Tab-separated table of C-alpha atoms in Angstrom:
chain	number	residue	atom	x	y	z
U	1	MET	CA	117.348	141.586	97.928
U	2	LYS	CA	116.729	140.918	101.603
U	3	LYS	CA	117.717	143.555	104.142
U	4	LEU	CA	118.547	143.143	107.801
U	5	SER	CA	119.124	146.726	108.851
U	6	ILE	CA	119.610	149.504	106.318
U	7	ILE	CA	120.432	148.157	102.890
U	8	LEU	CA	123.231	149.410	100.739
U	9	PHE	CA	123.090	148.195	97.195
U	10	LEU	CA	125.827	145.815	96.258
U	11	SER	CA	128.254	146.275	93.436
U	12	VAL	CA	128.737	143.541	90.925
U	13	ALA	CA	131.190	140.710	90.460
U	14	VAL	CA	132.105	138.358	87.662
U	15	CYS	CA	129.590	135.935	86.225
U	16	ALA	CA	130.352	132.255	86.084
U	17	ALA	CA	128.384	129.028	86.052
U	18	ALA	CA	128.566	127.634	89.599
U	19	GLN	CA	127.278	124.298	90.901
U	20	ILE	CA	127.501	122.419	94.170
U	21	ALA	CA	130.090	119.703	93.606
U	22	PRO	CA	128.805	116.119	94.089
U	23	GLN	CA	131.371	115.526	96.819
U	24	ASP	CA	129.722	118.343	98.780
U	25	TYR	CA	126.255	116.766	98.660
U	26	PRO	CA	124.983	115.913	102.170
U	27	SER	CA	124.725	112.195	102.808
U	28	VAL	CA	121.188	110.919	103.250
U	29	THR	CA	120.198	107.721	105.067
U	30	ALA	CA	117.500	105.298	104.012
U	31	GLN	CA	115.393	106.369	107.009
U	32	GLU	CA	115.670	110.014	106.026
U	33	ILE	CA	114.569	109.177	102.492
U	34	ALA	CA	111.575	107.306	103.942
U	35	ASP	CA	110.753	110.392	106.027
U	36	ALA	CA	110.869	112.696	102.991
U	37	ARG	CA	107.077	112.544	102.639
U	38	ARG	CA	106.820	114.617	105.831
U	39	PHE	CA	108.633	117.512	104.162
U	40	THR	CA	107.525	120.035	101.570
U	41	VAL	CA	110.084	122.331	99.968
U	42	SER	CA	108.916	125.548	98.306
U	43	LEU	CA	110.496	128.584	96.704
U	44	ALA	CA	109.196	132.041	97.617
U	45	VAL	CA	109.854	134.720	94.998
U	46	MET	CA	109.382	138.378	95.853
U	47	GLY	CA	109.070	140.913	93.054
U	48	PRO	CA	111.210	144.007	92.473
U	49	ASP	CA	110.820	147.372	94.155
U	50	TRP	CA	112.126	150.866	93.351
U	51	PRO	CA	115.114	151.010	95.752
U	52	LEU	CA	118.114	149.775	93.840
U	53	TYR	CA	118.949	147.056	96.345
U	54	SER	CA	115.583	145.421	95.572
U	55	ALA	CA	115.433	146.170	91.839
U	56	TRP	CA	115.933	142.486	90.986
U	57	GLY	CA	113.633	141.064	93.668
U	58	HIS	CA	114.418	138.456	96.289
U	59	CYS	CA	113.794	134.781	96.883
U	60	ALA	CA	113.920	132.355	99.784
U	61	MET	CA	113.335	128.658	100.384
U	62	ILE	CA	110.591	127.416	102.688
U	63	VAL	CA	110.719	123.995	104.324
U	64	GLU	CA	107.482	122.699	105.798
U	65	GLU	CA	107.698	119.693	108.123
U	66	ILE	CA	105.018	117.526	109.698
U	67	PRO	CA	106.505	116.368	113.005
U	68	SER	CA	107.164	112.692	113.431
U	69	PRO	CA	105.273	110.933	116.265
U	70	GLU	CA	108.367	110.770	118.459
U	71	ASN	CA	108.924	114.542	118.079
U	72	ALA	CA	105.310	115.613	118.501
U	73	ALA	CA	104.149	116.927	121.856
U	74	ASP	CA	100.846	115.094	121.429
U	75	LEU	CA	98.844	113.479	118.662
U	76	LEU	CA	97.176	116.773	117.763
U	77	ASP	CA	100.551	118.121	116.602
U	78	LEU	CA	100.876	115.435	113.949
U	79	GLU	CA	98.658	117.284	111.501
U	80	LYS	CA	100.091	120.713	112.248
U	81	PRO	CA	103.232	121.313	110.134
U	82	PHE	CA	105.710	123.998	111.028
U	83	GLN	CA	107.570	126.092	108.485
U	84	THR	CA	111.030	127.612	108.267
U	85	MET	CA	112.101	130.152	105.662
U	86	TYR	CA	115.778	130.278	104.718
U	87	ASP	CA	117.010	133.669	103.486
U	88	TYR	CA	120.421	134.156	101.911
U	89	GLY	CA	121.933	137.588	101.243
U	90	ILE	CA	121.529	138.952	104.770
U	91	PHE	CA	123.977	141.534	106.099
U	92	ASP	CA	124.264	144.068	108.886
U	93	MET	CA	125.832	147.451	108.220
U	94	ARG	CA	126.661	147.714	111.914
U	95	GLN	CA	129.164	144.906	111.508
U	96	GLU	CA	132.713	146.070	112.249
U	97	GLY	CA	134.578	147.020	109.075
U	98	PHE	CA	131.491	146.633	106.878
U	99	PHE	CA	132.033	149.758	104.787
U	100	LYS	CA	135.765	149.228	104.446
U	101	ASP	CA	135.240	145.670	103.246
U	102	PHE	CA	132.440	146.722	100.939
U	103	ALA	CA	134.639	149.362	99.312
U	104	PHE	CA	137.012	146.579	98.285
U	105	GLY	CA	134.308	144.183	97.160
U	106	ILE	CA	134.566	141.979	100.239
U	107	MET	CA	131.003	141.104	101.175
U	108	ASN	CA	130.520	138.555	103.931
U	109	TYR	CA	126.817	137.889	104.045
U	110	ALA	CA	124.749	135.342	105.977
U	111	VAL	CA	121.828	132.940	105.745
U	112	MET	CA	119.029	133.352	108.283
U	113	ALA	CA	116.095	131.165	109.284
U	114	SER	CA	112.767	132.767	110.133
U	115	ASP	CA	109.022	132.207	110.297
U	116	PRO	CA	107.590	132.814	106.793
U	117	THR	CA	104.249	133.888	108.234
U	118	TYR	CA	105.944	137.062	109.442
U	119	SER	CA	108.758	137.319	106.918
U	120	LEU	CA	106.458	137.294	103.884
U	121	ARG	CA	104.045	139.774	105.386
U	122	PHE	CA	106.707	142.288	106.285
U	123	PRO	CA	108.283	143.933	104.469
U	124	TYR	CA	107.197	142.519	101.099
U	125	GLN	CA	103.410	142.678	101.301
U	126	ALA	CA	103.602	145.913	103.290
U	127	GLN	CA	105.621	147.409	100.418
U	128	HIS	CA	103.068	146.207	97.820
U	129	ARG	CA	105.582	143.824	96.269
U	130	SER	CA	104.459	140.612	94.628
U	131	VAL	CA	104.962	137.349	96.511
U	132	ASP	CA	104.637	133.975	94.767
U	133	ILE	CA	105.355	130.519	96.159
U	134	LEU	CA	106.344	127.564	93.972
U	135	THR	CA	105.927	124.123	95.508
U	136	LEU	CA	108.858	122.008	94.343
U	137	ASN	CA	108.293	118.393	93.367
U	138	LEU	CA	111.724	117.076	94.328
U	139	PRO	CA	112.686	113.397	94.449
U	140	PRO	CA	112.788	112.035	98.034
U	141	GLU	CA	116.561	111.768	98.272
U	142	GLY	CA	117.077	115.155	96.641
U	143	LYS	CA	114.516	116.755	98.909
U	144	MET	CA	116.324	115.517	102.013
U	145	ARG	CA	119.652	116.679	100.602
U	146	ALA	CA	118.175	120.173	100.244
U	147	VAL	CA	116.713	120.133	103.762
U	148	LYS	CA	119.977	118.945	105.339
U	149	TYR	CA	122.019	121.430	103.308
U	150	LEU	CA	119.854	124.347	104.459
U	151	ARG	CA	119.890	123.244	108.087
U	152	GLU	CA	123.658	122.845	108.034
U	153	ASN	CA	124.164	126.250	106.371
U	154	VAL	CA	122.069	128.116	108.917
U	155	LYS	CA	124.160	126.964	111.873
U	156	PRO	CA	126.071	129.928	113.366
U	157	GLU	CA	129.444	128.459	112.482
U	158	ASN	CA	128.384	128.011	108.834
U	159	SER	CA	126.021	130.916	108.204
U	160	LEU	CA	128.546	133.418	106.812
U	161	TYR	CA	129.613	133.201	103.171
U	162	ARG	CA	131.262	135.397	100.539
U	163	TYR	CA	128.519	137.131	98.593
U	164	ASN	CA	128.619	137.545	94.821
U	165	PHE	CA	125.756	139.280	93.061
U	166	PHE	CA	125.880	137.050	90.005
U	167	THR	CA	126.999	133.656	91.313
U	168	ASN	CA	126.392	133.547	95.061
U	169	ASN	CA	123.343	135.625	95.869
U	170	CYS	CA	119.951	134.828	97.375
U	171	SER	CA	118.769	133.325	94.092
U	172	THR	CA	121.802	131.452	92.760
U	173	ILE	CA	122.380	129.579	96.029
U	174	LEU	CA	118.805	128.283	95.945
U	175	ARG	CA	119.192	127.504	92.242
U	176	ASP	CA	122.262	125.434	93.103
U	177	ILE	CA	120.423	123.646	95.923
U	178	ILE	CA	117.612	122.686	93.543
U	179	ASP	CA	120.209	121.522	91.028
U	180	MET	CA	121.841	119.429	93.765
U	181	ALA	CA	118.477	117.870	94.584
U	182	LEU	CA	118.117	116.900	90.920
U	183	ASP	CA	121.665	115.491	90.600
U	184	GLY	CA	122.729	118.295	88.268
U	185	GLN	CA	119.800	118.023	85.869
U	186	LEU	CA	118.721	121.654	86.276
U	187	TYR	CA	122.127	122.855	85.064
U	188	GLU	CA	121.880	120.643	81.993
U	189	ILE	CA	118.318	121.698	81.222
U	190	ALA	CA	119.108	125.408	81.695
U	191	SER	CA	122.296	125.401	79.603
U	192	ALA	CA	120.526	126.770	76.515
U	193	GLU	CA	121.468	130.299	75.447
U	194	THR	CA	119.037	133.188	75.718
U	195	GLU	CA	118.615	136.036	73.236
U	196	TYR	CA	120.518	138.595	75.275
U	197	THR	CA	123.762	139.214	77.091
U	198	LEU	CA	123.985	139.426	80.862
U	199	ARG	CA	124.282	143.209	80.579
U	200	GLU	CA	121.035	143.352	78.609
U	201	HIS	CA	119.223	141.034	81.037
U	202	LEU	CA	120.383	143.170	83.952
U	203	PHE	CA	119.062	146.308	82.278
U	204	ARG	CA	115.600	144.807	81.686
U	205	TYR	CA	115.002	145.422	85.392
U	206	LEU	CA	116.064	149.073	85.317
U	207	ASP	CA	112.978	150.572	83.718
U	208	ASN	CA	112.990	154.399	83.854
U	209	ARG	CA	116.328	154.535	85.698
U	210	PHE	CA	118.506	156.239	83.128
U	211	TRP	CA	121.385	157.287	85.373
U	212	THR	CA	121.539	153.911	87.102
U	213	GLU	CA	121.732	152.182	83.751
U	214	TRP	CA	124.336	154.685	82.548
U	215	GLY	CA	126.496	154.055	85.616
U	216	PHE	CA	126.288	150.294	85.248
U	217	ASP	CA	127.091	150.568	81.557
U	218	TYR	CA	130.273	152.430	82.422
U	219	VAL	CA	131.618	150.147	85.162
U	220	LEU	CA	130.616	146.755	83.722
U	221	GLY	CA	133.237	145.162	81.517
U	222	PRO	CA	133.577	142.279	79.046
U	223	PRO	CA	132.396	139.507	81.438
U	224	MET	CA	128.884	140.911	81.037
U	225	ASP	CA	128.797	140.797	77.266
U	226	HIS	CA	128.654	137.150	76.311
U	227	THR	CA	125.286	135.643	75.416
U	228	ALA	CA	123.774	134.484	78.695
U	229	THR	CA	122.478	130.984	79.307
U	230	VAL	CA	119.187	130.385	81.103
U	231	TRP	CA	121.225	129.079	84.053
U	232	GLU	CA	123.138	132.357	84.349
U	233	THR	CA	119.967	134.484	84.264
U	234	LEU	CA	118.676	132.729	87.373
U	235	PHE	CA	120.677	135.135	89.527
U	236	MET	CA	117.577	137.323	89.153
U	237	PRO	CA	114.781	135.896	91.364
U	238	PRO	CA	111.863	136.659	88.976
U	239	GLU	CA	113.605	134.541	86.345
U	240	MET	CA	113.322	131.581	88.739
U	241	LEU	CA	109.582	132.180	88.818
U	242	LYS	CA	109.483	132.142	85.034
U	243	VAL	CA	111.859	129.254	84.315
U	244	LEU	CA	111.280	126.623	87.018
U	245	PRO	CA	107.615	125.890	86.128
U	246	THR	CA	108.781	124.920	82.616
U	247	VAL	CA	111.341	122.380	83.871
U	248	SER	CA	110.816	118.609	83.993
U	249	TYR	CA	113.472	116.247	85.270
U	250	THR	CA	113.992	112.507	84.860
U	251	ASP	CA	113.411	110.431	87.993
U	252	GLY	CA	115.106	107.168	88.941
U	253	GLU	CA	112.660	105.178	86.841
U	254	GLY	CA	113.212	107.245	83.712
U	255	ARG	CA	109.947	109.179	83.927
U	256	ALA	CA	109.638	112.890	83.202
U	257	VAL	CA	108.514	114.697	86.356
U	258	PRO	CA	107.494	118.391	86.490
U	259	LEU	CA	109.739	120.278	88.901
U	260	VAL	CA	106.917	122.541	90.124
U	261	SER	CA	103.766	120.891	91.457
U	262	GLY	CA	101.934	124.042	92.495
U	263	ARG	CA	101.999	127.812	92.503
U	264	LYS	CA	100.371	130.185	94.965
U	265	THR	CA	100.206	133.942	94.646
U	266	VAL	CA	100.351	135.378	98.136
U	267	ALA	CA	100.337	139.020	97.030
U	268	GLU	CA	100.029	140.857	93.735
U	269	ALA	CA	102.393	143.687	92.863
U	270	GLY	CA	100.968	147.141	93.414
U	271	ASP	CA	100.317	149.436	90.469
U	272	ASP	CA	103.210	151.626	91.587
U	273	MET	CA	105.789	148.826	91.414
U	274	PRO	CA	108.439	148.780	88.657
U	275	ILE	CA	107.863	146.662	85.592
U	276	ILE	CA	110.247	144.094	84.138
U	277	ARG	CA	110.860	144.709	80.454
U	278	GLN	CA	110.689	141.662	78.235
U	279	THR	CA	113.307	143.157	75.929
U	280	PRO	CA	116.103	145.629	76.698
U	281	ALA	CA	115.220	149.245	75.987
U	282	ALA	CA	117.250	151.308	73.526
U	283	ALA	CA	118.711	153.434	76.326
U	284	TRP	CA	121.484	154.665	74.017
U	285	ILE	CA	118.968	156.995	72.332
U	286	PRO	CA	118.426	159.281	75.371
U	287	ALA	CA	122.167	158.949	76.042
U	288	LEU	CA	122.853	160.248	72.538
U	289	LEU	CA	120.446	163.149	73.031
U	290	MET	CA	122.094	163.999	76.349
U	291	GLY	CA	125.536	163.947	74.727
U	292	ILE	CA	124.353	166.254	71.940
U	293	VAL	CA	122.746	168.731	74.362
U	294	VAL	CA	125.721	168.862	76.742
U	295	GLY	CA	128.161	169.048	73.841
U	296	ALA	CA	126.154	171.792	72.157
U	297	ILE	CA	126.182	173.922	75.303
U	298	GLY	CA	129.911	173.593	75.857
U	299	GLY	CA	130.731	173.889	72.170
U	300	PHE	CA	128.536	176.956	71.687
U	301	PHE	CA	130.123	178.894	74.529
U	302	ALA	CA	133.591	177.931	73.317
U	303	LEU	CA	132.606	179.138	69.850
U	304	ILE	CA	131.502	182.596	70.989
U	305	ALA	CA	133.813	182.983	74.015
U	306	ALA	CA	135.748	185.849	72.396
U	307	ILE	CA	132.663	188.060	72.304
U	308	HIS	CA	132.610	188.625	76.063
U	309	PRO	CA	134.760	187.405	78.987
U	310	GLY	CA	131.637	186.195	80.817
U	311	LEU	CA	130.898	183.728	78.036
U	312	ARG	CA	134.438	182.382	78.225
U	313	ILE	CA	134.207	181.978	81.989
U	314	PHE	CA	130.884	180.134	81.838
U	315	GLY	CA	132.024	177.897	79.003
U	316	GLY	CA	135.284	177.031	80.728
U	317	ILE	CA	133.608	176.224	84.048
U	318	PHE	CA	130.922	174.172	82.282
U	319	THR	CA	133.383	171.989	80.389
U	320	ALA	CA	135.570	171.672	83.489
U	321	ALA	CA	132.537	170.338	85.410
U	322	VAL	CA	131.770	167.814	82.663
U	323	ALA	CA	135.388	166.676	82.588
U	324	ALA	CA	135.420	166.419	86.396
U	325	PHE	CA	132.309	164.210	86.386
U	326	LEU	CA	133.730	161.842	83.798
U	327	PHE	CA	137.121	161.794	85.509
U	328	ALA	CA	135.441	160.882	88.814
U	329	CYS	CA	133.746	157.990	87.001
U	330	SER	CA	137.132	156.851	85.694
U	331	LEU	CA	138.592	156.931	89.221
U	332	ILE	CA	135.765	154.725	90.500
U	333	LEU	CA	136.243	152.305	87.624
U	334	THR	CA	140.010	152.222	88.146
U	335	HIS	CA	139.457	151.446	91.822
U	336	PHE	CA	137.037	148.628	90.946
U	337	MET	CA	139.453	147.149	88.421
U	338	ALA	CA	142.645	147.432	90.459
U	339	PHE	CA	141.715	147.104	94.118
U	340	THR	CA	138.427	145.223	94.520
U	341	GLU	CA	136.885	141.798	94.036
U	342	PHE	CA	134.287	143.261	91.653
U	343	ASP	CA	135.900	141.367	88.833
U	344	CYS	CA	133.163	141.899	86.250
U	345	THR	CA	134.774	145.328	85.892
U	346	TYR	CA	138.158	143.835	85.006
U	347	GLY	CA	139.436	144.523	81.511
U	348	ASN	CA	136.967	147.372	81.052
U	349	TRP	CA	137.734	149.366	77.910
U	350	ASN	CA	135.680	152.399	78.910
U	351	LEU	CA	138.815	154.043	80.265
U	352	LEU	CA	139.716	154.563	76.620
U	353	ALA	CA	136.570	156.644	76.154
U	354	ALA	CA	136.583	158.448	79.493
U	355	GLY	CA	139.858	158.115	81.334
U	356	PRO	CA	142.852	159.868	82.899
U	357	LEU	CA	143.244	162.485	80.135
U	358	LEU	CA	140.158	164.193	81.540
U	359	LEU	CA	142.166	165.311	84.569
U	360	LEU	CA	144.303	167.526	82.330
U	361	LEU	CA	141.177	168.872	80.658
U	362	ILE	CA	139.775	169.915	84.036
U	363	PHE	CA	142.767	172.172	84.645
U	364	ALA	CA	142.923	173.311	81.017
U	365	SER	CA	139.245	174.341	81.099
U	366	ILE	CA	139.747	176.252	84.335
U	367	ARG	CA	142.774	177.991	82.848
U	368	TYR	CA	140.698	178.779	79.773
U	369	ALA	CA	137.951	180.295	81.955
U	370	ALA	CA	140.627	182.425	83.645
U	371	GLY	CA	141.897	183.603	80.284
U	372	ARG	CA	145.300	181.944	80.438
U	373	ARG	CA	147.456	181.959	77.322
U	374	GLY	CA	147.390	178.752	75.273
U	375	ALA	CA	144.549	177.179	77.266
U	376	ARG	CA	142.118	177.056	74.339
U	377	ALA	CA	144.656	175.317	72.125
U	378	PHE	CA	145.255	172.707	74.819
U	379	CYS	CA	141.500	172.168	75.203
U	380	THR	CA	141.164	171.737	71.431
U	381	VAL	CA	143.846	169.058	71.352
U	382	GLY	CA	142.572	167.416	74.532
U	383	TRP	CA	138.981	167.075	73.360
U	384	PHE	CA	140.199	165.775	70.014
U	385	LEU	CA	142.227	163.052	71.755
U	386	CYS	CA	139.222	162.098	73.888
U	387	LEU	CA	137.054	161.947	70.763
U	388	THR	CA	139.634	159.779	69.026
U	389	GLY	CA	139.752	157.331	71.930
U	390	ALA	CA	135.966	157.015	72.035
U	391	VAL	CA	135.684	156.507	68.263
U	392	ILE	CA	138.425	153.865	68.348
U	393	LEU	CA	136.570	152.004	71.105
U	394	LEU	CA	133.338	152.175	69.107
U	395	ILE	CA	135.079	150.667	66.084
U	396	LEU	CA	136.684	147.937	68.212
U	397	GLU	CA	133.339	147.025	69.748
U	398	GLU	CA	131.365	147.078	66.512
U	399	THR	CA	133.941	144.949	64.687
U	400	GLY	CA	134.096	142.419	67.530
U	401	VAL	CA	137.758	143.020	68.315
U	402	VAL	CA	136.682	144.004	71.826
U	403	GLN	CA	133.956	141.847	73.382
U	404	GLN	CA	132.290	144.687	75.227
U	405	SER	CA	129.164	146.694	74.578
U	406	SER	CA	129.099	150.148	76.178
U	407	ARG	CA	126.774	151.838	73.734
U	408	MET	CA	125.227	154.217	76.264
U	409	ILE	CA	128.635	155.563	77.236
U	410	LEU	CA	129.900	155.939	73.686
U	411	MET	CA	126.683	157.540	72.469
U	412	THR	CA	127.058	160.073	75.277
U	413	VAL	CA	130.696	161.020	74.921
U	414	ILE	CA	131.271	160.892	71.149
U	415	PRO	CA	128.880	163.739	70.218
U	416	MET	CA	129.841	165.631	73.368
U	417	TYR	CA	133.581	165.428	72.697
U	418	GLY	CA	133.010	166.217	69.042
U	419	LEU	CA	131.055	169.385	69.777
U	420	PHE	CA	133.514	170.512	72.464
U	421	PHE	CA	136.347	170.021	69.986
U	422	ALA	CA	134.523	171.793	67.160
U	423	GLY	CA	133.580	174.738	69.390
U	424	ASN	CA	137.202	175.301	70.384
U	425	LEU	CA	138.552	174.680	66.885
U	426	PHE	CA	136.225	177.086	65.110
U	427	ALA	CA	135.947	179.672	67.861
U	428	VAL	CA	135.291	183.242	66.790
U	429	SER	CA	138.571	185.130	66.504
U	430	PRO	CA	139.051	187.389	69.528
U	431	LYS	CA	139.370	191.124	69.285
U	432	PRO	CA	142.962	192.356	69.201
U	433	GLU	CA	142.779	193.647	72.762
U	434	ASN	CA	141.625	190.211	74.001
U	435	ARG	CA	143.891	188.041	71.828
U	436	ARG	CA	146.521	187.667	74.531
U	437	LEU	CA	143.939	185.984	76.772
U	438	LEU	CA	143.313	183.069	74.419
């Protein structure tokens, strides 16, 4: 997405189908409709890049206007159109209270007008990102609605708005403006369901970013796991590039009119740019392997801890570190759910698989490493309870009782908890002189 200063990637908020209400449509006069031929409205779509804030690309709307005779400096200006590019999703980290607001999901972003000649060249082309421009074939009245809406939004008193990654970002606002220009026809046309959930669509853009995908899989809750409509997927700019050329709307005379009248590729993506997967990858497989490896390490050292105190110390510290990582994740998720506007995390069941119990296991593992009496027994029970919670969540998800799909998380923690539990349960009996330590 667009950056103004340094960009900090946004967290996510709940998905919903938003439209501009008819009562909010700008009024258009007969003279303005007659002048619509002087305007061309286009959509610029910039491809994804490796930084997370630009993983889903960016888009902007370009309005080209041929000056009217009364506004032209001389007759030569009549054939020289001028262009304005409208960018939504702009923010400045130097703004007072930016980080505090961001921590609570309060993101007040802005729309900015600029010269596309410069704005498309830098930073997108300089970063080897793709740039495509779709010329929109809007009806005259709808075109002028879009132009007036953009011009009104960019005024200083109107330029700030509450950002939402899924429903009010750089792409969805332009989607809604196009829908407004078509009297709601785009929403109707794009209401068909896709093959995947919103979570799966989001992950198609995270090629070779295992830990990013893992983190999103943990914090995203049930709002992400219904089957997405085409309309909902248009929060990702490249989907606009794919969908809009297939759309035809019905004009005032009942004729089918293609929405896109032309496409121009300004820049091709470099060979080093990320790819967009057509289907979601089975990321749970490497997650499962990671869970087995981590669980095997912790379980093995718990199993043989009685042989030498050094093994017990390493094993205890290792499992304490794992528990601390997962507990930190649960704190972040709890914060998102309880204190922020990131409401796509609300109702997240992952706390059942990796939640507050891990805090006790941190201290129990440290006590075990220090050789405190009863610590191993507490770890055995603790890991068993964690395993039980994760297995219960897996059953609830697979049977449809819980409308959430956190397969990466569950495939990580279930084998890991199981091996930690087994290592402590079947640990080699300590020598008599060391029995008091365990």
